[in-house]
mmCIF file with all atom_site columns, C-alpha atoms in Angstrom:
data_model
loop_
_atom_site.group_PDB
_atom_site.id
_atom_site.type_symbol
_atom_site.label_atom_id
_atom_site.label_alt_id
_atom_site.label_comp_id
_atom_site.label_asym_id
_atom_site.label_entity_id
_atom_site.label_seq_id
_atom_site.pdbx_PDB_ins_code
_atom_site.Cartn_x
_atom_site.Cartn_y
_atom_site.Cartn_z
_atom_site.occupancy
_atom_site.B_iso_or_equiv
_atom_site.pdbx_formal_charge
_atom_site.auth_seq_id
_atom_site.auth_comp_id
_atom_site.auth_asym_id
_atom_site.auth_atom_id
_atom_site.pdbx_PDB_model_num
ATOM 1   C CA . MET Q 1 1   ? -65.545  93.470  -4.204  1.00 0.00 ? 857  MET Q CA 1
ATOM 2   C CA . LYS Q 1 2   ? -67.563  93.536  -1.901  1.00 0.00 ? 858  LYS Q CA 1
ATOM 3   C CA . THR Q 1 3   ? -70.153  95.715  -2.386  1.00 0.00 ? 859  THR Q CA 1
ATOM 4   C CA . ARG Q 1 4   ? -70.511  93.713  -5.826  1.00 0.00 ? 860  ARG Q CA 1
ATOM 5   C CA . TRP Q 1 5   ? -71.148  90.860  -3.666  1.00 0.00 ? 861  TRP Q CA 1
ATOM 6   C CA . MET Q 1 6   ? -73.892  92.782  -1.722  1.00 0.00 ? 862  MET Q CA 1
ATOM 7   C CA . VAL Q 1 7   ? -75.810  94.300  -4.741  1.00 0.00 ? 863  VAL Q CA 1
ATOM 8   C CA . ALA Q 1 8   ? -75.949  90.558  -5.790  1.00 0.00 ? 864  ALA Q CA 1
ATOM 9   C CA . PHE Q 1 9   ? -77.287  89.286  -2.951  1.00 0.00 ? 865  PHE Q CA 1
ATOM 10  C CA . SER Q 1 10  ? -79.553  92.131  -2.620  1.00 0.00 ? 866  SER Q CA 1
ATOM 11  C CA . THR Q 1 11  ? -80.825  91.757  -6.244  1.00 0.00 ? 867  THR Q CA 1
ATOM 12  C CA . LEU Q 1 12  ? -81.071  88.364  -5.943  1.00 0.00 ? 868  LEU Q CA 1
ATOM 13  C CA . ALA Q 1 13  ? -83.855  89.118  -2.475  1.00 0.00 ? 869  ALA Q CA 1
ATOM 14  C CA . LEU Q 1 14  ? -85.446  91.208  -4.142  1.00 0.00 ? 870  LEU Q CA 1
ATOM 15  C CA . ALA Q 1 15  ? -86.423  89.265  -7.252  1.00 0.00 ? 871  ALA Q CA 1
ATOM 16  C CA . GLY Q 1 16  ? -87.519  86.456  -5.268  1.00 0.00 ? 872  GLY Q CA 1
ATOM 17  C CA . ILE Q 1 17  ? -89.440  88.023  -3.052  1.00 0.00 ? 873  ILE Q CA 1
ATOM 18  C CA . LEU Q 1 18  ? -91.195  90.477  -5.292  1.00 0.00 ? 874  LEU Q CA 1
ATOM 19  C CA . GLN Q 1 19  ? -91.387  86.901  -7.835  1.00 0.00 ? 875  GLN Q CA 1
ATOM 20  C CA . ALA Q 1 20  ? -93.001  85.520  -4.536  1.00 0.00 ? 876  ALA Q CA 1
ATOM 21  C CA . GLN Q 1 21  ? -95.650  88.045  -4.539  1.00 0.00 ? 877  GLN Q CA 1
ATOM 22  C CA . GLU Q 1 22  ? -97.189  86.619  -7.563  1.00 0.00 ? 878  GLU Q CA 1
ATOM 23  C CA . THR Q 1 23  ? -96.238  83.002  -6.621  1.00 0.00 ? 879  THR Q CA 1
ATOM 24  C CA . ALA Q 1 24  ? -98.102  82.884  -4.154  1.00 0.00 ? 880  ALA Q CA 1
ATOM 25  C CA . GLN Q 1 25  ? -101.617 83.939  -5.582  1.00 0.00 ? 881  GLN Q CA 1
ATOM 26  C CA . ALA Q 1 26  ? -100.987 80.539  -7.359  1.00 0.00 ? 882  ALA Q CA 1
ATOM 27  C CA . GLY Q 1 27  ? -100.209 78.705  -4.173  1.00 0.00 ? 883  GLY Q CA 1
ATOM 28  C CA . GLY Q 1 28  ? -96.403  78.217  -4.841  1.00 0.00 ? 884  GLY Q CA 1
ATOM 29  C CA . GLY Q 1 29  ? -93.838  76.389  -7.152  1.00 0.00 ? 885  GLY Q CA 1
ATOM 30  C CA . VAL Q 1 30  ? -91.218  77.527  -9.371  1.00 0.00 ? 886  VAL Q CA 1
ATOM 31  C CA . ALA Q 1 31  ? -90.850  81.326  -10.525 1.00 0.00 ? 887  ALA Q CA 1
ATOM 32  C CA . VAL Q 1 32  ? -88.273  81.862  -12.814 1.00 0.00 ? 888  VAL Q CA 1
ATOM 33  C CA . HIS Q 1 33  ? -87.104  85.728  -13.383 1.00 0.00 ? 889  HIS Q CA 1
ATOM 34  C CA . ALA Q 1 34  ? -84.348  87.153  -16.214 1.00 0.00 ? 890  ALA Q CA 1
ATOM 35  C CA . GLY Q 1 35  ? -82.597  90.262  -15.315 1.00 0.00 ? 891  GLY Q CA 1
ATOM 36  C CA . GLY Q 1 36  ? -79.935  92.102  -15.664 1.00 0.00 ? 892  GLY Q CA 1
ATOM 37  C CA . MET Q 1 37  ? -77.810  89.765  -13.030 1.00 0.00 ? 893  MET Q CA 1
ATOM 38  C CA . GLY Q 1 38  ? -78.585  86.939  -14.758 1.00 0.00 ? 894  GLY Q CA 1
ATOM 39  C CA . GLN Q 1 39  ? -81.579  84.220  -14.005 1.00 0.00 ? 895  GLN Q CA 1
ATOM 40  C CA . HIS Q 1 40  ? -83.010  84.102  -10.809 1.00 0.00 ? 896  HIS Q CA 1
ATOM 41  C CA . VAL Q 1 41  ? -85.023  80.867  -9.722  1.00 0.00 ? 897  VAL Q CA 1
ATOM 42  C CA . MET Q 1 42  ? -86.794  80.459  -6.691  1.00 0.00 ? 898  MET Q CA 1
ATOM 43  C CA . ILE Q 1 43  ? -89.634  77.555  -4.990  1.00 0.00 ? 899  ILE Q CA 1
ATOM 44  C CA . ARG Q 1 44  ? -91.669  78.296  -2.823  1.00 0.00 ? 900  ARG Q CA 1
ATOM 45  C CA . HIS Q 1 45  ? -93.490  76.206  -0.719  1.00 0.00 ? 901  HIS Q CA 1
ATOM 46  C CA . GLU Q 1 46  ? -96.339  77.061  0.338   1.00 0.00 ? 902  GLU Q CA 1
ATOM 47  C CA . MET Q 1 47  ? -100.463 76.272  0.217   1.00 0.00 ? 903  MET Q CA 1
ATOM 48  C CA . GLY Q 1 48  ? -101.293 80.172  -1.258  1.00 0.00 ? 904  GLY Q CA 1
ATOM 49  C CA . LYS Q 1 49  ? -104.961 81.531  0.541   1.00 0.00 ? 905  LYS Q CA 1
ATOM 50  C CA . TRP Q 1 50  ? -105.359 77.209  2.159   1.00 0.00 ? 906  TRP Q CA 1
ATOM 51  C CA . TRP Q 1 51  ? -108.584 78.561  4.051   1.00 0.00 ? 907  TRP Q CA 1
ATOM 52  C CA . GLN Q 1 52  ? -110.403 78.480  0.530   1.00 0.00 ? 908  GLN Q CA 1
ATOM 53  C CA . ASN Q 1 53  ? -109.177 75.020  -0.673  1.00 0.00 ? 909  ASN Q CA 1
ATOM 54  C CA . PRO Q 1 54  ? -112.476 72.464  0.316   1.00 0.00 ? 910  PRO Q CA 1
ATOM 55  C CA . ASP Q 1 55  ? -109.997 69.852  1.571   1.00 0.00 ? 911  ASP Q CA 1
ATOM 56  C CA . VAL Q 1 56  ? -108.321 71.517  3.867   1.00 0.00 ? 912  VAL Q CA 1
ATOM 57  C CA . VAL Q 1 57  ? -111.365 73.717  4.961   1.00 0.00 ? 913  VAL Q CA 1
ATOM 58  C CA . SER Q 1 58  ? -113.444 70.278  6.031   1.00 0.00 ? 914  SER Q CA 1
ATOM 59  C CA . LYS Q 1 59  ? -109.820 68.479  7.666   1.00 0.00 ? 915  LYS Q CA 1
ATOM 60  C CA . LEU Q 1 60  ? -109.717 72.045  10.033  1.00 0.00 ? 916  LEU Q CA 1
ATOM 61  C CA . GLY Q 1 61  ? -113.442 72.275  11.005  1.00 0.00 ? 917  GLY Q CA 1
ATOM 62  C CA . LEU Q 1 62  ? -113.190 75.818  9.673   1.00 0.00 ? 918  LEU Q CA 1
ATOM 63  C CA . SER Q 1 63  ? -116.386 78.041  10.091  1.00 0.00 ? 919  SER Q CA 1
ATOM 64  C CA . ASP Q 1 64  ? -117.635 80.664  7.774   1.00 0.00 ? 920  ASP Q CA 1
ATOM 65  C CA . SER Q 1 65  ? -117.024 83.188  10.269  1.00 0.00 ? 921  SER Q CA 1
ATOM 66  C CA . GLN Q 1 66  ? -113.123 81.868  10.302  1.00 0.00 ? 922  GLN Q CA 1
ATOM 67  C CA . ILE Q 1 67  ? -112.341 82.031  6.354   1.00 0.00 ? 923  ILE Q CA 1
ATOM 68  C CA . SER Q 1 68  ? -114.297 85.407  6.352   1.00 0.00 ? 924  SER Q CA 1
ATOM 69  C CA . GLN Q 1 69  ? -111.533 86.952  9.275   1.00 0.00 ? 925  GLN Q CA 1
ATOM 70  C CA . LEU Q 1 70  ? -108.737 84.561  7.410   1.00 0.00 ? 926  LEU Q CA 1
ATOM 71  C CA . ASN Q 1 71  ? -110.121 86.661  3.890   1.00 0.00 ? 927  ASN Q CA 1
ATOM 72  C CA . GLN Q 1 72  ? -110.105 90.180  5.883   1.00 0.00 ? 928  GLN Q CA 1
ATOM 73  C CA . VAL Q 1 73  ? -107.162 89.906  7.681   1.00 0.00 ? 929  VAL Q CA 1
ATOM 74  C CA . PHE Q 1 74  ? -105.019 88.247  4.335   1.00 0.00 ? 930  PHE Q CA 1
ATOM 75  C CA . TYR Q 1 75  ? -106.699 91.455  2.540   1.00 0.00 ? 931  TYR Q CA 1
ATOM 76  C CA . ASN Q 1 76  ? -105.704 94.253  4.839   1.00 0.00 ? 932  ASN Q CA 1
ATOM 77  C CA . HIS Q 1 77  ? -102.325 92.717  5.032   1.00 0.00 ? 933  HIS Q CA 1
ATOM 78  C CA . LYS Q 1 78  ? -102.205 92.330  1.005   1.00 0.00 ? 934  LYS Q CA 1
ATOM 79  C CA . MET Q 1 79  ? -102.613 95.948  0.666   1.00 0.00 ? 935  MET Q CA 1
ATOM 80  C CA . ASN Q 1 80  ? -99.465  96.652  2.766   1.00 0.00 ? 936  ASN Q CA 1
ATOM 81  C CA . LEU Q 1 81  ? -97.391  93.901  0.902   1.00 0.00 ? 937  LEU Q CA 1
ATOM 82  C CA . ILE Q 1 82  ? -98.135  95.833  -2.148  1.00 0.00 ? 938  ILE Q CA 1
ATOM 83  C CA . ASP Q 1 83  ? -96.964  98.966  -1.118  1.00 0.00 ? 939  ASP Q CA 1
ATOM 84  C CA . TYR Q 1 84  ? -94.114  97.596  0.821   1.00 0.00 ? 940  TYR Q CA 1
ATOM 85  C CA . GLY Q 1 85  ? -92.883  95.760  -2.281  1.00 0.00 ? 941  GLY Q CA 1
ATOM 86  C CA . ALA Q 1 86  ? -93.702  98.964  -4.643  1.00 0.00 ? 942  ALA Q CA 1
ATOM 87  C CA . ALA Q 1 87  ? -91.403  100.889 -2.012  1.00 0.00 ? 943  ALA Q CA 1
ATOM 88  C CA . MET Q 1 88  ? -88.698  98.276  -2.263  1.00 0.00 ? 944  MET Q CA 1
ATOM 89  C CA . GLU Q 1 89  ? -88.840  97.851  -5.958  1.00 0.00 ? 945  GLU Q CA 1
ATOM 90  C CA . LYS Q 1 90  ? -88.268  101.728 -6.121  1.00 0.00 ? 946  LYS Q CA 1
ATOM 91  C CA . GLN Q 1 91  ? -84.887  101.552 -3.906  1.00 0.00 ? 947  GLN Q CA 1
ATOM 92  C CA . ASP Q 1 92  ? -83.929  98.732  -6.001  1.00 0.00 ? 948  ASP Q CA 1
ATOM 93  C CA . LEU Q 1 93  ? -84.276  101.322 -9.399  1.00 0.00 ? 949  LEU Q CA 1
ATOM 94  C CA . LYS Q 1 94  ? -82.570  103.858 -7.266  1.00 0.00 ? 950  LYS Q CA 1
ATOM 95  C CA . LEU Q 1 95  ? -79.372  101.635 -6.500  1.00 0.00 ? 951  LEU Q CA 1
ATOM 96  C CA . GLN Q 1 96  ? -79.335  100.204 -10.337 1.00 0.00 ? 952  GLN Q CA 1
ATOM 97  C CA . SER Q 1 97  ? -79.163  103.201 -11.819 1.00 0.00 ? 953  SER Q CA 1
ATOM 98  C CA . MET Q 1 98  ? -76.154  104.149 -9.481  1.00 0.00 ? 954  MET Q CA 1
ATOM 99  C CA . LEU Q 1 99  ? -74.404  101.226 -10.046 1.00 0.00 ? 955  LEU Q CA 1
ATOM 100 C CA . ASP Q 1 100 ? -75.384  101.373 -14.246 1.00 0.00 ? 956  ASP Q CA 1
ATOM 101 C CA . ALA Q 1 101 ? -72.895  105.230 -13.251 1.00 0.00 ? 957  ALA Q CA 1
ATOM 102 C CA . ASP Q 1 102 ? -69.523  104.973 -15.296 1.00 0.00 ? 958  ASP Q CA 1
ATOM 103 C CA . GLN Q 1 103 ? -68.371  105.885 -11.850 1.00 0.00 ? 959  GLN Q CA 1
ATOM 104 C CA . PRO Q 1 104 ? -70.457  105.146 -9.135  1.00 0.00 ? 960  PRO Q CA 1
ATOM 105 C CA . ASP Q 1 105 ? -70.144  106.327 -5.856  1.00 0.00 ? 961  ASP Q CA 1
ATOM 106 C CA . GLU Q 1 106 ? -69.005  103.915 -3.460  1.00 0.00 ? 962  GLU Q CA 1
ATOM 107 C CA . GLY Q 1 107 ? -70.554  105.642 -0.370  1.00 0.00 ? 963  GLY Q CA 1
ATOM 108 C CA . GLN Q 1 108 ? -73.696  106.201 -2.281  1.00 0.00 ? 964  GLN Q CA 1
ATOM 109 C CA . VAL Q 1 109 ? -74.095  102.896 -3.224  1.00 0.00 ? 965  VAL Q CA 1
ATOM 110 C CA . ASN Q 1 110 ? -73.669  101.655 -0.072  1.00 0.00 ? 966  ASN Q CA 1
ATOM 111 C CA . ALA Q 1 111 ? -75.890  103.643 1.198   1.00 0.00 ? 967  ALA Q CA 1
ATOM 112 C CA . GLN Q 1 112 ? -78.617  102.724 -0.990  1.00 0.00 ? 968  GLN Q CA 1
ATOM 113 C CA . VAL Q 1 113 ? -77.763  98.879  -0.496  1.00 0.00 ? 969  VAL Q CA 1
ATOM 114 C CA . ASP Q 1 114 ? -79.277  100.338 3.417   1.00 0.00 ? 970  ASP Q CA 1
ATOM 115 C CA . GLN Q 1 115 ? -81.988  101.738 1.708   1.00 0.00 ? 971  GLN Q CA 1
ATOM 116 C CA . VAL Q 1 116 ? -83.010  98.391  -0.432  1.00 0.00 ? 972  VAL Q CA 1
ATOM 117 C CA . LEU Q 1 117 ? -82.516  96.433  3.132   1.00 0.00 ? 973  LEU Q CA 1
ATOM 118 C CA . ALA Q 1 118 ? -84.817  98.724  4.976   1.00 0.00 ? 974  ALA Q CA 1
ATOM 119 C CA . ALA Q 1 119 ? -87.515  98.436  2.566   1.00 0.00 ? 975  ALA Q CA 1
ATOM 120 C CA . ARG Q 1 120 ? -87.054  94.562  2.363   1.00 0.00 ? 976  ARG Q CA 1
ATOM 121 C CA . GLY Q 1 121 ? -87.325  94.650  5.630   1.00 0.00 ? 977  GLY Q CA 1
ATOM 122 C CA . LYS Q 1 122 ? -90.297  96.349  6.177   1.00 0.00 ? 978  LYS Q CA 1
ATOM 123 C CA . LEU Q 1 123 ? -91.879  93.880  3.783   1.00 0.00 ? 979  LEU Q CA 1
ATOM 124 C CA . GLU Q 1 124 ? -90.570  91.045  5.576   1.00 0.00 ? 980  GLU Q CA 1
ATOM 125 C CA . ARG Q 1 125 ? -92.123  92.277  8.724   1.00 0.00 ? 981  ARG Q CA 1
ATOM 126 C CA . GLU Q 1 126 ? -95.451  92.639  7.335   1.00 0.00 ? 982  GLU Q CA 1
ATOM 127 C CA . PHE Q 1 127 ? -95.597  89.585  5.782   1.00 0.00 ? 983  PHE Q CA 1
ATOM 128 C CA . THR Q 1 128 ? -94.574  88.025  8.836   1.00 0.00 ? 984  THR Q CA 1
ATOM 129 C CA . ASN Q 1 129 ? -96.975  89.606  10.625  1.00 0.00 ? 985  ASN Q CA 1
ATOM 130 C CA . MET Q 1 130 ? -99.762  88.481  8.231   1.00 0.00 ? 986  MET Q CA 1
ATOM 131 C CA . SER Q 1 131 ? -99.324  84.935  9.093   1.00 0.00 ? 987  SER Q CA 1
ATOM 132 C CA . LEU Q 1 132 ? -99.106  85.342  12.601  1.00 0.00 ? 988  LEU Q CA 1
ATOM 133 C CA . ASP Q 1 133 ? -102.394 87.374  11.989  1.00 0.00 ? 989  ASP Q CA 1
ATOM 134 C CA . LEU Q 1 134 ? -103.918 84.123  10.093  1.00 0.00 ? 990  LEU Q CA 1
ATOM 135 C CA . ARG Q 1 135 ? -103.089 82.090  12.451  1.00 0.00 ? 991  ARG Q CA 1
ATOM 136 C CA . LYS Q 1 136 ? -104.497 83.802  15.140  1.00 0.00 ? 992  LYS Q CA 1
ATOM 137 C CA . GLN Q 1 137 ? -107.927 82.895  13.513  1.00 0.00 ? 993  GLN Q CA 1
ATOM 138 C CA . LEU Q 1 138 ? -107.501 78.662  14.248  1.00 0.00 ? 994  LEU Q CA 1
ATOM 139 C CA . SER Q 1 139 ? -107.752 77.212  17.548  1.00 0.00 ? 995  SER Q CA 1
ATOM 140 C CA . LEU Q 1 140 ? -104.808 75.808  18.973  1.00 0.00 ? 996  LEU Q CA 1
ATOM 141 C CA . GLU Q 1 141 ? -105.996 72.301  17.568  1.00 0.00 ? 997  GLU Q CA 1
ATOM 142 C CA . GLN Q 1 142 ? -106.800 73.551  14.155  1.00 0.00 ? 998  GLN Q CA 1
ATOM 143 C CA . TRP Q 1 143 ? -103.451 75.101  14.055  1.00 0.00 ? 999  TRP Q CA 1
ATOM 144 C CA . ARG Q 1 144 ? -101.678 71.926  14.972  1.00 0.00 ? 1000 ARG Q CA 1
ATOM 145 C CA . GLN Q 1 145 ? -103.675 70.465  12.173  1.00 0.00 ? 1001 GLN Q CA 1
ATOM 146 C CA . LEU Q 1 146 ? -102.753 72.643  9.627   1.00 0.00 ? 1002 LEU Q CA 1
ATOM 147 C CA . LYS Q 1 147 ? -99.119  72.291  10.230  1.00 0.00 ? 1003 LYS Q CA 1
ATOM 148 C CA . THR Q 1 148 ? -99.559  68.300  10.290  1.00 0.00 ? 1004 THR Q CA 1
ATOM 149 C CA . ILE Q 1 149 ? -101.111 68.950  6.486   1.00 0.00 ? 1005 ILE Q CA 1
ATOM 150 C CA . ARG Q 1 150 ? -98.690  71.454  4.958   1.00 0.00 ? 1006 ARG Q CA 1
ATOM 151 C CA . GLY Q 1 151 ? -95.786  68.445  6.439   1.00 0.00 ? 1007 GLY Q CA 1
ATOM 152 C CA . ALA Q 1 152 ? -92.262  69.277  7.378   1.00 0.00 ? 1008 ALA Q CA 1
ATOM 153 C CA . GLU Q 1 153 ? -91.740  71.520  4.378   1.00 0.00 ? 1009 GLU Q CA 1
ATOM 154 C CA . GLY Q 1 154 ? -93.110  74.066  6.282   1.00 0.00 ? 1010 GLY Q CA 1
ATOM 155 C CA . GLY Q 1 155 ? -95.752  75.907  4.909   1.00 0.00 ? 1011 GLY Q CA 1
ATOM 156 C CA . PRO Q 1 156 ? -97.841  79.118  4.222   1.00 0.00 ? 1012 PRO Q CA 1
ATOM 157 C CA . GLY Q 1 157 ? -95.508  82.043  4.156   1.00 0.00 ? 1013 GLY Q CA 1
ATOM 158 C CA . ASP Q 1 158 ? -92.459  79.294  5.951   1.00 0.00 ? 1014 ASP Q CA 1
ATOM 159 C CA . HIS Q 1 159 ? -89.952  79.331  3.465   1.00 0.00 ? 1015 HIS Q CA 1
ATOM 160 C CA . PHE Q 1 160 ? -88.152  80.991  -0.003  1.00 0.00 ? 1016 PHE Q CA 1
ATOM 161 C CA . PHE Q 1 161 ? -85.815  79.027  -1.093  1.00 0.00 ? 1017 PHE Q CA 1
ATOM 162 C CA . MET Q 1 162 ? -84.116  80.693  -3.735  1.00 0.00 ? 1018 MET Q CA 1
ATOM 163 C CA . TYR Q 1 163 ? -80.880  80.943  -5.711  1.00 0.00 ? 1019 TYR Q CA 1
ATOM 164 C CA . PHE Q 1 164 ? -78.848  82.889  -8.065  1.00 0.00 ? 1020 PHE Q CA 1
ATOM 165 C CA . LYS Q 1 165 ? -78.205  81.194  -11.624 1.00 0.00 ? 1021 LYS Q CA 1
ATOM 166 C CA . GLN Q 1 166 ? -75.641  82.863  -14.256 1.00 0.00 ? 1022 GLN Q CA 1
ATOM 167 C CA . LYS Q 1 167 ? -72.559  81.470  -15.850 1.00 0.00 ? 1023 LYS Q CA 1
ATOM 168 C CA . GLY Q 1 168 ? -72.201  78.275  -13.879 1.00 0.00 ? 1024 GLY Q CA 1
ATOM 169 C CA . MET Q 1 169 ? -72.876  80.359  -10.301 1.00 0.00 ? 1025 MET Q CA 1
ATOM 170 C CA . GLY Q 1 170 ? -75.750  78.407  -8.476  1.00 0.00 ? 1026 GLY Q CA 1
ATOM 171 C CA . PRO Q 1 171 ? -76.180  75.791  -6.364  1.00 0.00 ? 1027 PRO Q CA 1
ATOM 172 C CA . GLY Q 1 172 ? -72.350  73.702  -6.413  1.00 0.00 ? 1028 GLY Q CA 1
ATOM 173 C CA . GLY Q 1 173 ? -71.252  76.090  -8.900  1.00 0.00 ? 1029 GLY Q CA 1
ATOM 174 C CA . PRO Q 1 174 ? -67.954  78.157  -7.819  1.00 0.00 ? 1030 PRO Q CA 1
ATOM 175 C CA . GLY Q 1 175 ? -68.434  80.937  -5.453  1.00 0.00 ? 1031 GLY Q CA 1
ATOM 176 C CA . MET Q 1 176 ? -72.328  80.528  -4.519  1.00 0.00 ? 1032 MET Q CA 1
ATOM 177 C CA . PRO Q 1 177 ? -73.104  77.194  -3.054  1.00 0.00 ? 1033 PRO Q CA 1
ATOM 178 C CA . MET Q 1 178 ? -75.894  76.626  -0.990  1.00 0.00 ? 1034 MET Q CA 1
ATOM 179 C CA . GLY Q 1 179 ? -76.247  76.276  2.754   1.00 0.00 ? 1035 GLY Q CA 1
ATOM 180 C CA . PRO Q 1 180 ? -77.642  73.953  4.339   1.00 0.00 ? 1036 PRO Q CA 1
ATOM 181 C CA . ASP Q 1 181 ? -80.956  75.818  4.769   1.00 0.00 ? 1037 ASP Q CA 1
ATOM 182 C CA . GLY Q 1 182 ? -81.518  75.905  1.210   1.00 0.00 ? 1038 GLY Q CA 1
ATOM 183 C CA . MET Q 1 183 ? -79.919  79.795  0.983   1.00 0.00 ? 1039 MET Q CA 1
ATOM 184 C CA . PRO Q 1 184 ? -76.788  81.062  -0.032  1.00 0.00 ? 1040 PRO Q CA 1
ATOM 185 C CA . PRO Q 1 185 ? -74.366  81.520  2.165   1.00 0.00 ? 1041 PRO Q CA 1
ATOM 186 C CA . PRO Q 1 186 ? -72.331  84.367  3.351   1.00 0.00 ? 1042 PRO Q CA 1
ATOM 187 C CA . PRO Q 1 187 ? -70.355  86.009  0.384   1.00 0.00 ? 1043 PRO Q CA 1
ATOM 188 C CA . PRO Q 1 188 ? -66.631  84.814  1.319   1.00 0.00 ? 1044 PRO Q CA 1
ATOM 189 C CA . PRO Q 1 189 ? -63.835  87.909  2.303   1.00 0.00 ? 1045 PRO Q CA 1
ATOM 190 C CA . PRO Q 1 190 ? -62.542  89.986  -0.489  1.00 0.00 ? 1046 PRO Q CA 1
ATOM 191 C CA . LEU Q 1 191 ? -59.343  88.749  -1.540  1.00 0.00 ? 1047 LEU Q CA 1
ATOM 192 C CA . ASP Q 1 192 ? -58.053  92.180  -2.305  1.00 0.00 ? 1048 ASP Q CA 1
#
């Protein structure tokens, strides 16, 4: 039972992160992914490539040099994000293959879950480093102004709001209510 919760959460996280890469290009919004575990819905609040928005450029007073540097930082990190996303997808595919077996080996499944989580960690770390490197291109005043522009919801890369929806599971549904931070709470202990 514990393994099933871990697999469900890992699959949810994987779907959200991979879908978020596509959503980030569009500047945020709602992404829906239907897969073997049900439908995953992820809402990502962010501003996409905010330094290419003329209104934001004007409000922040970004120079052409800063815009060029922001583009280069984004490009450099995006290359790694693509690689880490692919590595995570490969690890998840291995996990799914193990779970599809008639008699899954729990030890191997748990070890593979660790591999999925490690790959996900690399992806999250790279995304965080990209956010920090983008921020380094701004003056303190520009950073403060950007925080004001993006508002209380957070901004470039700060949040993922995800939930898992399958047969009544989801916000307020049985077994998977949402926590106060928009993420599912930890699974309950097994009833075994």
